[in-house]
Tab-separated table of N, CA and C in Angstrom:
chain	number	residue	atom	x	y	z
A	2	MET	N	0.840	-1.178	0.000
A	2	MET	CA	0.000	0.000	0.000
A	2	MET	C	0.886	1.243	0.000
A	3	LYS	N	0.674	2.119	-0.937
A	3	LYS	CA	1.467	3.336	-1.037
A	3	LYS	C	0.729	4.491	-0.378
A	4	ILE	N	1.509	5.307	0.312
A	4	ILE	CA	0.951	6.467	0.996
A	4	ILE	C	1.611	7.718	0.435
A	5	GLY	N	1.128	8.196	-0.686
A	5	GLY	CA	1.621	9.436	-1.279
A	5	GLY	C	3.124	9.466	-1.472
A	6	TRP	N	3.693	10.643	-1.332
A	6	TRP	CA	5.113	10.851	-1.576
A	6	TRP	C	5.996	10.076	-0.614
A	7	TYR	N	5.510	9.806	0.596
A	7	TYR	CA	6.319	9.076	1.576
A	7	TYR	C	6.712	7.699	1.038
A	8	SER	N	5.812	7.051	0.325
A	8	SER	CA	6.079	5.722	-0.245
A	8	SER	C	7.191	5.752	-1.281
A	9	GLU	N	7.410	6.892	-1.872
A	9	GLU	CA	8.432	7.017	-2.905
A	9	GLU	C	9.836	7.255	-2.338
A	10	LEU	N	9.934	7.521	-1.046
A	10	LEU	CA	11.244	7.766	-0.435
A	10	LEU	C	12.026	6.462	-0.321
A	11	THR	N	13.340	6.569	-0.449
A	11	THR	CA	14.203	5.406	-0.259
A	11	THR	C	14.282	5.105	1.239
A	12	PRO	N	14.745	3.921	1.612
A	12	PRO	CA	14.889	3.625	3.047
A	12	PRO	C	15.759	4.652	3.787
A	13	LYS	N	16.827	5.113	3.160
A	13	LYS	CA	17.691	6.114	3.799
A	13	LYS	C	16.936	7.435	3.969
A	14	GLU	N	16.155	7.817	2.967
A	14	GLU	CA	15.378	9.055	3.064
A	14	GLU	C	14.295	8.937	4.146
A	15	LYS	N	13.667	7.783	4.248
A	15	LYS	CA	12.646	7.574	5.287
A	15	LYS	C	13.270	7.639	6.677
A	16	LYS	N	14.426	7.023	6.817
A	16	LYS	CA	15.122	7.046	8.113
A	16	LYS	C	15.477	8.483	8.499
A	17	THR	N	15.945	9.248	7.532
A	17	THR	CA	16.267	10.655	7.783
A	17	THR	C	15.009	11.435	8.136
A	18	TRP	N	13.907	11.168	7.416
A	18	TRP	CA	12.641	11.853	7.697
A	18	TRP	C	12.203	11.581	9.133
A	19	TRP	N	12.224	10.311	9.534
A	19	TRP	CA	11.801	9.967	10.897
A	19	TRP	C	12.732	10.584	11.951
A	20	ALA	N	14.020	10.558	11.699
A	20	ALA	CA	14.978	11.127	12.656
A	20	ALA	C	14.753	12.624	12.824
A	21	CYS	N	14.576	13.328	11.712
A	21	CYS	CA	14.369	14.775	11.779
A	21	CYS	C	13.009	15.112	12.382
A	22	LEU	N	11.967	14.378	11.995
A	22	LEU	CA	10.643	14.613	12.577
A	22	LEU	C	10.668	14.345	14.074
A	23	GLY	N	11.281	13.256	14.479
A	23	GLY	CA	11.389	12.947	15.904
A	23	GLY	C	12.175	13.998	16.662
A	24	GLY	N	13.263	14.444	16.069
A	24	GLY	CA	14.067	15.481	16.716
A	24	GLY	C	13.295	16.776	16.890
A	25	PHE	N	12.602	17.214	15.841
A	25	PHE	CA	11.820	18.447	15.930
A	25	PHE	C	10.687	18.303	16.943
A	26	THR	N	10.039	17.137	16.963
A	26	THR	CA	8.939	16.914	17.903
A	26	THR	C	9.444	16.955	19.335
A	27	LEU	N	10.521	16.236	19.613
A	27	LEU	CA	11.068	16.230	20.972
A	27	LEU	C	11.583	17.603	21.373
A	28	ASP	N	12.234	18.283	20.461
A	28	ASP	CA	12.729	19.621	20.780
A	28	ASP	C	11.582	20.577	21.078
A	29	SER	N	10.507	20.454	20.344
A	29	SER	CA	9.347	21.293	20.608
A	29	SER	C	8.781	21.008	21.986
A	30	MET	N	8.663	19.735	22.316
A	30	MET	CA	8.160	19.382	23.645
A	30	MET	C	9.049	19.982	24.721
A	31	ASP	N	10.353	19.858	24.519
A	31	ASP	CA	11.293	20.362	25.509
A	31	ASP	C	11.278	21.881	25.612
A	32	SER	N	11.157	22.563	24.496
A	32	SER	CA	11.204	24.023	24.556
A	32	SER	C	9.879	24.639	24.983
A	33	THR	N	8.774	23.923	24.834
A	33	THR	CA	7.482	24.471	25.270
A	33	THR	C	7.249	24.287	26.762
A	34	ILE	N	8.083	23.517	27.398
A	34	ILE	CA	7.928	23.304	28.833
A	34	ILE	C	7.867	24.631	29.583
A	35	TYR	N	8.761	25.530	29.260
A	35	TYR	CA	8.840	26.775	30.016
A	35	TYR	C	7.577	27.611	29.887
A	36	SER	N	7.050	27.707	28.699
A	36	SER	CA	5.835	28.505	28.543
A	36	SER	C	4.663	27.857	29.263
A	37	LEU	N	4.650	26.549	29.349
A	37	LEU	CA	3.543	25.872	30.014
A	37	LEU	C	3.665	25.859	31.535
A	38	VAL	N	4.881	25.762	32.045
A	38	VAL	CA	5.040	25.718	33.506
A	38	VAL	C	5.312	27.091	34.111
A	39	MET	N	5.499	28.099	33.280
A	39	MET	CA	5.807	29.427	33.817
A	39	MET	C	4.743	29.934	34.798
A	40	PRO	N	3.447	29.778	34.513
A	40	PRO	CA	2.457	30.222	35.506
A	40	PRO	C	2.618	29.517	36.864
A	41	ILE	N	3.013	28.264	36.827
A	41	ILE	CA	3.237	27.535	38.082
A	41	ILE	C	4.443	28.113	38.808
A	42	LEU	N	5.541	28.322	38.087
A	42	LEU	CA	6.753	28.859	38.703
A	42	LEU	C	6.524	30.263	39.248
A	43	LEU	N	5.716	31.054	38.555
A	43	LEU	CA	5.394	32.399	39.039
A	43	LEU	C	4.501	32.328	40.275
A	44	SER	N	3.520	31.445	40.269
A	44	SER	CA	2.609	31.354	41.418
A	44	SER	C	3.303	30.808	42.663
A	45	MET	N	4.336	30.007	42.460
A	45	MET	CA	5.105	29.472	43.582
A	45	MET	C	6.223	30.416	44.010
A	46	ALA	N	6.344	31.567	43.348
A	46	ALA	CA	7.362	32.580	43.634
A	46	ALA	C	8.781	32.043	43.465
A	47	ILE	N	8.951	31.085	42.560
A	47	ILE	CA	10.296	30.604	42.228
A	47	ILE	C	10.962	31.603	41.294
A	48	LEU	N	10.152	32.229	40.438
A	48	LEU	CA	10.631	33.234	39.504
A	48	LEU	C	9.733	34.460	39.547
A	49	THR	N	10.301	35.605	39.177
A	49	THR	CA	9.501	36.816	39.004
A	49	THR	C	9.171	36.953	37.516
A	50	LYS	N	8.297	37.878	37.194
A	50	LYS	CA	7.938	38.084	35.790
A	50	LYS	C	9.131	38.543	34.963
A	51	SER	N	9.942	39.418	35.517
A	51	SER	CA	11.106	39.884	34.760
A	51	SER	C	12.118	38.755	34.568
A	52	GLU	N	12.293	37.907	35.563
A	52	GLU	CA	13.191	36.762	35.412
A	52	GLU	C	12.668	35.793	34.345
A	53	ALA	N	11.359	35.622	34.295
A	53	ALA	CA	10.754	34.762	33.277
A	53	ALA	C	11.077	35.294	31.882
A	54	GLY	N	11.009	36.591	31.702
A	54	GLY	CA	11.351	37.196	30.418
A	54	GLY	C	12.818	37.006	30.066
A	55	ILE	N	13.674	37.147	31.047
A	55	ILE	CA	15.109	36.957	30.819
A	55	ILE	C	15.393	35.520	30.394
A	56	LEU	N	14.675	34.561	30.958
A	56	LEU	CA	14.877	33.160	30.581
A	56	LEU	C	14.537	32.927	29.107
A	57	GLY	N	13.498	33.599	28.627
A	57	GLY	CA	13.168	33.489	27.207
A	57	GLY	C	14.294	34.010	26.338
A	58	SER	N	14.887	35.118	26.739
A	58	SER	CA	16.013	35.680	25.996
A	58	SER	C	17.232	34.767	26.055
A	59	ALA	N	17.476	34.179	27.207
A	59	ALA	CA	18.628	33.280	27.351
A	59	ALA	C	18.507	32.097	26.402
A	60	SER	N	17.300	31.580	26.276
A	60	SER	CA	17.075	30.457	25.367
A	60	SER	C	17.325	30.859	23.918
A	61	LEU	N	16.856	32.042	23.528
A	61	LEU	CA	17.047	32.497	22.154
A	61	LEU	C	18.516	32.759	21.836
A	62	ILE	N	19.228	33.331	22.784
A	62	ILE	CA	20.659	33.565	22.588
A	62	ILE	C	21.392	32.237	22.473
A	63	GLY	N	21.047	31.284	23.349
A	63	GLY	CA	21.639	29.952	23.278
A	63	GLY	C	21.330	29.274	21.956
A	64	SER	N	20.108	29.439	21.476
A	64	SER	CA	19.698	28.838	20.214
A	64	SER	C	20.508	29.396	19.042
A	65	ALA	N	20.711	30.695	19.042
A	65	ALA	CA	21.500	31.314	17.973
A	65	ALA	C	22.940	30.801	17.991
A	66	LEU	N	23.538	30.765	19.157
A	66	LEU	CA	24.910	30.270	19.269
A	66	LEU	C	24.994	28.777	18.964
A	67	GLY	N	23.963	28.030	19.364
A	67	GLY	CA	23.942	26.594	19.101
A	67	GLY	C	23.858	26.287	17.615
A	68	GLY	N	23.045	27.050	16.902
A	68	GLY	CA	22.946	26.836	15.462
A	68	GLY	C	24.257	27.108	14.759
A	69	TRP	N	24.894	28.174	15.147
A	69	TRP	CA	26.163	28.549	14.540
A	69	TRP	C	27.246	27.505	14.837
A	70	SER	N	27.369	27.116	16.104
A	70	SER	CA	28.432	26.183	16.473
A	70	SER	C	28.144	24.763	15.990
A	71	ALA	N	26.879	24.328	16.003
A	71	ALA	CA	26.564	22.973	15.535
A	71	ALA	C	26.824	22.836	14.042
A	72	GLY	N	26.619	23.901	13.301
A	72	GLY	CA	26.928	23.854	11.879
A	72	GLY	C	28.402	23.572	11.639
A	73	MET	N	29.237	24.224	12.415
A	73	MET	CA	30.683	23.995	12.276
A	73	MET	C	31.062	22.584	12.725
A	74	LEU	N	30.453	22.132	13.827
A	74	LEU	CA	30.744	20.782	14.312
A	74	LEU	C	30.265	19.723	13.321
A	75	ALA	N	29.118	19.954	12.704
A	75	ALA	CA	28.586	18.994	11.736
A	75	ALA	C	29.496	18.872	10.514
A	76	ASP	N	30.106	19.963	10.121
A	76	ASP	CA	31.058	19.908	9.014
A	76	ASP	C	32.282	19.067	9.380
A	77	ARG	N	32.627	19.075	10.630
A	77	ARG	CA	33.823	18.364	11.088
A	77	ARG	C	33.524	16.906	11.468
A	78	TRP	N	32.416	16.670	12.195
A	78	TRP	CA	32.129	15.341	12.747
A	78	TRP	C	31.028	14.581	12.004
A	79	GLY	N	30.284	15.260	11.175
A	79	GLY	CA	29.194	14.610	10.449
A	79	GLY	C	27.830	15.050	10.972
A	80	ARG	N	26.877	15.183	10.053
A	80	ARG	CA	25.544	15.683	10.399
A	80	ARG	C	24.784	14.746	11.335
A	81	ILE	N	24.842	13.455	11.045
A	81	ILE	CA	24.060	12.511	11.847
A	81	ILE	C	24.563	12.482	13.282
A	82	ARG	N	25.858	12.433	13.458
A	82	ARG	CA	26.424	12.389	14.814
A	82	ARG	C	26.074	13.657	15.593
A	83	VAL	N	26.192	14.812	14.951
A	83	VAL	CA	25.884	16.073	15.643
A	83	VAL	C	24.384	16.187	15.904
A	84	MET	N	23.565	15.701	14.981
A	84	MET	CA	22.117	15.724	15.207
A	84	MET	C	21.757	14.876	16.421
A	85	GLN	N	22.315	13.687	16.510
A	85	GLN	CA	22.066	12.822	17.668
A	85	GLN	C	22.513	13.509	18.955
A	86	LEU	N	23.669	14.119	18.916
A	86	LEU	CA	24.199	14.810	20.083
A	86	LEU	C	23.290	15.961	20.511
A	87	THR	N	22.807	16.740	19.550
A	87	THR	CA	21.983	17.897	19.913
A	87	THR	C	20.630	17.473	20.500
A	88	VAL	N	20.034	16.414	19.951
A	88	VAL	CA	18.760	15.937	20.501
A	88	VAL	C	18.974	15.425	21.925
A	89	LEU	N	20.026	14.668	22.141
A	89	LEU	CA	20.350	14.181	23.483
A	89	LEU	C	20.649	15.347	24.427
A	90	TRP	N	21.366	16.339	23.933
A	90	TRP	CA	21.718	17.530	24.710
A	90	TRP	C	20.454	18.236	25.211
A	91	VAL	N	19.510	18.461	24.304
A	91	VAL	CA	18.264	19.136	24.676
A	91	VAL	C	17.504	18.322	25.713
A	92	ALA	N	17.419	17.020	25.505
A	92	ALA	CA	16.690	16.170	26.440
A	92	ALA	C	17.331	16.188	27.830
A	93	CYS	N	18.643	16.136	27.882
A	93	CYS	CA	19.341	16.143	29.180
A	93	CYS	C	19.127	17.462	29.928
A	94	PHE	N	19.276	18.574	29.225
A	94	PHE	CA	19.123	19.857	29.909
A	94	PHE	C	17.666	20.157	30.255
A	95	THR	N	16.748	19.585	29.513
A	95	THR	CA	15.342	19.708	29.888
A	95	THR	C	15.093	18.933	31.174
A	96	GLY	N	15.631	17.726	31.256
A	96	GLY	CA	15.489	16.939	32.478
A	96	GLY	C	16.110	17.625	33.684
A	97	LEU	N	17.218	18.309	33.478
A	97	LEU	CA	17.861	19.033	34.578
A	97	LEU	C	16.996	20.172	35.109
A	98	THR	N	16.045	20.612	34.309
A	98	THR	CA	15.126	21.656	34.749
A	98	THR	C	14.429	21.257	36.039
A	99	ALA	N	14.118	19.977	36.174
A	99	ALA	CA	13.413	19.490	37.367
A	99	ALA	C	14.220	19.719	38.640
A	100	LEU	N	15.526	19.890	38.505
A	100	LEU	CA	16.386	20.112	39.673
A	100	LEU	C	16.600	21.585	39.976
A	101	CYS	N	16.125	22.463	39.110
A	101	CYS	CA	16.331	23.896	39.310
A	101	CYS	C	15.429	24.423	40.418
A	102	GLY	N	15.997	25.316	41.205
A	102	GLY	CA	15.228	25.898	42.302
A	102	GLY	C	15.281	27.410	42.363
A	103	ASP	N	16.116	28.022	41.530
A	103	ASP	CA	16.177	29.483	41.531
A	103	ASP	C	16.502	29.996	40.122
A	104	PHE	N	16.452	31.297	39.989
A	104	PHE	CA	16.626	31.938	38.688
A	104	PHE	C	17.949	31.577	38.026
A	105	TRP	N	19.047	31.620	38.752
A	105	TRP	CA	20.355	31.401	38.147
A	105	TRP	C	20.505	29.980	37.619
A	106	GLN	N	19.938	29.021	38.324
A	106	GLN	CA	19.970	27.644	37.827
A	106	GLN	C	19.153	27.527	36.544
A	107	PHE	N	17.955	28.120	36.554
A	107	PHE	CA	17.131	28.101	35.347
A	107	PHE	C	17.838	28.798	34.190
A	108	LEU	N	18.510	29.906	34.460
A	108	LEU	CA	19.187	30.664	33.417
A	108	LEU	C	20.248	29.805	32.722
A	109	ILE	N	21.057	29.135	33.493
A	109	ILE	CA	22.120	28.300	32.926
A	109	ILE	C	21.526	27.139	32.137
A	110	VAL	N	20.564	26.447	32.723
A	110	VAL	CA	19.964	25.287	32.066
A	110	VAL	C	19.217	25.704	30.806
A	111	ARG	N	18.505	26.815	30.880
A	111	ARG	CA	17.731	27.284	29.723
A	111	ARG	C	18.661	27.707	28.583
A	112	PHE	N	19.755	28.380	28.910
A	112	PHE	CA	20.730	28.757	27.881
A	112	PHE	C	21.328	27.517	27.217
A	113	LEU	N	21.721	26.546	28.031
A	113	LEU	CA	22.330	25.333	27.493
A	113	LEU	C	21.325	24.507	26.687
A	114	GLN	N	20.080	24.501	27.114
A	114	GLN	CA	19.043	23.820	26.328
A	114	GLN	C	18.892	24.508	24.973
A	115	GLY	N	18.933	25.826	24.962
A	115	GLY	CA	18.849	26.584	23.715
A	115	GLY	C	19.981	26.255	22.761
A	116	LEU	N	21.185	26.040	23.284
A	116	LEU	CA	22.311	25.639	22.426
A	116	LEU	C	21.967	24.384	21.625
A	117	GLY	N	21.421	23.403	22.309
A	117	GLY	CA	21.067	22.151	21.644
A	117	GLY	C	19.933	22.317	20.657
A	118	TYR	N	18.933	23.095	21.038
A	118	TYR	CA	17.782	23.287	20.158
A	118	TYR	C	18.205	23.987	18.857
A	119	GLY	N	18.966	25.040	18.976
A	119	GLY	CA	19.430	25.754	17.790
A	119	GLY	C	20.285	24.867	16.903
A	120	GLY	N	21.112	24.042	17.523
A	120	GLY	CA	21.955	23.134	16.754
A	120	GLY	C	21.158	22.079	16.019
A	121	GLU	N	20.148	21.538	16.669
A	121	GLU	CA	19.343	20.485	16.044
A	121	GLU	C	18.585	21.005	14.846
A	122	VAL	N	18.020	22.184	14.958
A	122	VAL	CA	17.250	22.750	13.851
A	122	VAL	C	18.143	22.981	12.632
A	123	VAL	N	19.308	23.539	12.857
A	123	VAL	CA	20.227	23.831	11.753
A	123	VAL	C	20.737	22.547	11.111
A	124	VAL	N	21.195	21.634	11.928
A	124	VAL	CA	21.762	20.395	11.388
A	124	VAL	C	20.682	19.559	10.711
A	125	GLY	N	19.480	19.520	11.274
A	125	GLY	CA	18.382	18.779	10.657
A	125	GLY	C	18.037	19.326	9.284
A	126	GLY	N	18.002	20.645	9.165
A	126	GLY	CA	17.698	21.254	7.874
A	126	GLY	C	18.735	20.933	6.820
A	127	VAL	N	19.988	20.981	7.199
A	127	VAL	CA	21.059	20.676	6.246
A	127	VAL	C	21.059	19.187	5.908
A	128	LEU	N	20.801	18.356	6.901
A	128	LEU	CA	20.755	16.917	6.663
A	128	LEU	C	19.672	16.572	5.636
A	129	ILE	N	18.527	17.202	5.761
A	129	ILE	CA	17.445	16.978	4.795
A	129	ILE	C	17.904	17.367	3.388
A	130	SER	N	18.554	18.502	3.275
A	130	SER	CA	18.981	18.961	1.944
A	130	SER	C	20.046	18.055	1.344
A	131	GLU	N	20.789	17.343	2.173
A	131	GLU	CA	21.817	16.450	1.660
A	131	GLU	C	21.285	15.056	1.322
A	132	VAL	N	20.316	14.579	2.075
A	132	VAL	CA	19.868	13.193	1.928
A	132	VAL	C	18.649	13.056	1.015
A	133	ILE	N	17.714	13.990	1.108
A	133	ILE	CA	16.452	13.874	0.374
A	133	ILE	C	16.631	14.381	-1.058
A	134	ARG	N	16.107	13.610	-2.027
A	134	ARG	CA	16.154	14.026	-3.431
A	134	ARG	C	15.460	15.371	-3.611
A	135	ALA	N	15.945	16.139	-4.551
A	135	ALA	CA	15.414	17.488	-4.790
A	135	ALA	C	13.913	17.474	-5.071
A	136	SER	N	13.414	16.454	-5.736
A	136	SER	CA	11.991	16.414	-6.088
A	136	SER	C	11.083	16.238	-4.877
A	137	TYR	N	11.625	15.782	-3.750
A	137	TYR	CA	10.817	15.584	-2.537
A	137	TYR	C	11.252	16.489	-1.381
A	138	ARG	N	12.315	17.216	-1.558
A	138	ARG	CA	12.902	18.004	-0.470
A	138	ARG	C	11.922	18.997	0.147
A	139	GLY	N	11.148	19.680	-0.659
A	139	GLY	CA	10.187	20.659	-0.140
A	139	GLY	C	9.107	20.010	0.704
A	140	ARG	N	8.563	18.894	0.233
A	140	ARG	CA	7.522	18.182	0.982
A	140	ARG	C	8.067	17.616	2.278
A	141	VAL	N	9.252	17.048	2.219
A	141	VAL	CA	9.861	16.475	3.415
A	141	VAL	C	10.156	17.578	4.430
A	142	GLY	N	10.753	18.660	3.966
A	142	GLY	CA	11.057	19.775	4.875
A	142	GLY	C	9.810	20.349	5.521
A	143	ALA	N	8.764	20.517	4.728
A	143	ALA	CA	7.514	21.064	5.270
A	143	ALA	C	6.874	20.105	6.263
A	144	SER	N	6.895	18.817	5.959
A	144	SER	CA	6.271	17.858	6.883
A	144	SER	C	7.050	17.742	8.181
A	145	ILE	N	8.357	17.879	8.103
A	145	ILE	CA	9.165	17.814	9.321
A	145	ILE	C	8.885	19.021	10.218
A	146	GLN	N	8.627	20.167	9.624
A	146	GLN	CA	8.276	21.349	10.417
A	146	GLN	C	7.024	21.115	11.250
A	147	SER	N	6.149	20.209	10.780
A	147	SER	CA	4.941	19.911	11.554
A	147	SER	C	5.273	19.223	12.863
A	148	GLY	N	6.479	18.702	12.993
A	148	GLY	CA	6.909	18.102	14.250
A	148	GLY	C	6.865	19.086	15.399
A	149	TYR	N	7.091	20.360	15.109
A	149	TYR	CA	7.020	21.362	16.173
A	149	TYR	C	5.605	21.440	16.735
A	150	ALA	N	4.613	21.461	15.850
A	150	ALA	CA	3.216	21.510	16.305
A	150	ALA	C	2.833	20.218	17.018
A	151	LEU	N	3.321	19.108	16.528
A	151	LEU	CA	3.032	17.822	17.149
A	151	LEU	C	3.596	17.773	18.570
A	152	GLY	N	4.831	18.216	18.735
A	152	GLY	CA	5.444	18.248	20.060
A	152	GLY	C	4.704	19.163	21.017
A	153	TYR	N	4.284	20.297	20.530
A	153	TYR	CA	3.537	21.237	21.365
A	153	TYR	C	2.206	20.614	21.787
A	154	ALA	N	1.538	19.933	20.866
A	154	ALA	CA	0.256	19.289	21.180
A	154	ALA	C	0.440	18.195	22.234
A	155	ILE	N	1.511	17.438	22.124
A	155	ILE	CA	1.779	16.401	23.129
A	155	ILE	C	2.002	17.039	24.493
A	156	SER	N	2.798	18.102	24.523
A	156	SER	CA	3.036	18.810	25.790
A	156	SER	C	1.739	19.321	26.395
A	157	LEU	N	0.883	19.889	25.545
A	157	LEU	CA	-0.399	20.405	26.029
A	157	LEU	C	-1.291	19.296	26.571
A	158	GLY	N	-1.104	18.083	26.095
A	158	GLY	CA	-1.883	16.964	26.601
A	158	GLY	C	-1.323	16.367	27.880
A	159	VAL	N	-0.005	16.396	28.029
A	159	VAL	CA	0.637	15.756	29.175
A	159	VAL	C	0.499	16.587	30.452
A	160	LEU	N	0.742	17.878	30.391
A	160	LEU	CA	0.726	18.694	31.606
A	160	LEU	C	-0.614	18.660	32.343
A	161	PRO	N	-1.757	18.810	31.688
A	161	PRO	CA	-3.021	18.738	32.444
A	161	PRO	C	-3.230	17.395	33.141
A	162	VAL	N	-2.777	16.326	32.511
A	162	VAL	CA	-2.909	15.008	33.147
A	162	VAL	C	-2.066	14.960	34.421
A	163	LEU	N	-0.832	15.440	34.334
A	163	LEU	CA	0.031	15.452	35.517
A	163	LEU	C	-0.546	16.339	36.614
A	164	LEU	N	-1.068	17.506	36.234
A	164	LEU	CA	-1.661	18.407	37.224
A	164	LEU	C	-2.917	17.813	37.862
A	165	ASN	N	-3.552	16.907	37.164
A	165	ASN	CA	-4.741	16.249	37.715
A	165	ASN	C	-4.372	15.241	38.801
A	166	PHE	N	-3.201	14.627	38.684
A	166	PHE	CA	-2.813	13.569	39.614
A	166	PHE	C	-1.788	13.990	40.662
A	167	PHE	N	-1.102	15.086	40.440
A	167	PHE	CA	-0.034	15.504	41.345
A	167	PHE	C	-0.191	16.980	41.686
A	168	PRO	N	0.290	17.395	42.875
A	168	PRO	CA	0.280	18.835	43.182
A	168	PRO	C	1.214	19.569	42.232
A	169	GLN	N	0.927	20.845	41.984
A	169	GLN	CA	1.707	21.599	41.003
A	169	GLN	C	3.194	21.643	41.347
A	170	GLU	N	3.544	21.613	42.629
A	170	GLU	CA	4.950	21.635	43.036
A	170	GLU	C	5.717	20.418	42.512
A	171	LEU	N	5.020	19.307	42.330
A	171	LEU	CA	5.635	18.093	41.809
A	171	LEU	C	5.347	17.904	40.317
A	172	ALA	N	4.170	18.315	39.883
A	172	ALA	CA	3.751	18.098	38.489
A	172	ALA	C	4.699	18.757	37.500
A	173	TRP	N	5.145	19.985	37.755
A	173	TRP	CA	6.025	20.652	36.796
A	173	TRP	C	7.374	19.955	36.695
A	174	LYS	N	7.841	19.387	37.823
A	174	LYS	CA	9.117	18.666	37.787
A	174	LYS	C	8.972	17.351	37.011
A	175	LEU	N	7.883	16.645	37.228
A	175	LEU	CA	7.635	15.417	36.475
A	175	LEU	C	7.488	15.726	34.983
A	176	PHE	N	6.835	16.823	34.697
A	176	PHE	CA	6.664	17.250	33.311
A	176	PHE	C	8.023	17.469	32.650
A	177	SER	N	8.940	18.091	33.356
A	177	SER	CA	10.288	18.334	32.831
A	177	SER	C	11.023	17.027	32.577
A	178	LEU	N	10.778	16.048	33.420
A	178	LEU	CA	11.463	14.758	33.254
A	178	LEU	C	10.834	13.900	32.158
A	179	LEU	N	9.513	13.979	32.008
A	179	LEU	CA	8.810	13.150	31.020
A	179	LEU	C	8.919	13.703	29.609
A	180	VAL	N	8.888	14.996	29.490
A	180	VAL	CA	8.857	15.612	28.173
A	180	VAL	C	10.237	15.954	27.758
């Protein structure tokens, strides 16, 4: 049974599609954590509103630097290896969020998470352009971008369930570890 353009991809192209889609989905889940748990952190007085804004900036700065540096590393070590590293990097620093208790800890973890996120996006995009045939590159690239929405939707589904079963002081930490 053929399923549109996906059926026409070679096994290597399909593997790349799944890897990039998975990476974008997981990165989205990890990066949306802050926007979803921020009301909890503010209500618990762990962060102030201005500190919350600074954390958003720290992530963006980390993302910019991560994209730039991961591109150079990918040229040296290979796209697949750097892509794997960046996805693992984001997941690890997201998990470390559960251990944060003050602004400075969040700032460091959020910046480092941004490094990985920026690197994954850049390396994933270049990997697609190298592996996917030109006739399918646009469709593959566009479908992989949907991973961001998919990850956000998963996050939006997980947090309310956790908040239903656990107090908010624990739910946000579990959310950081699960997502």
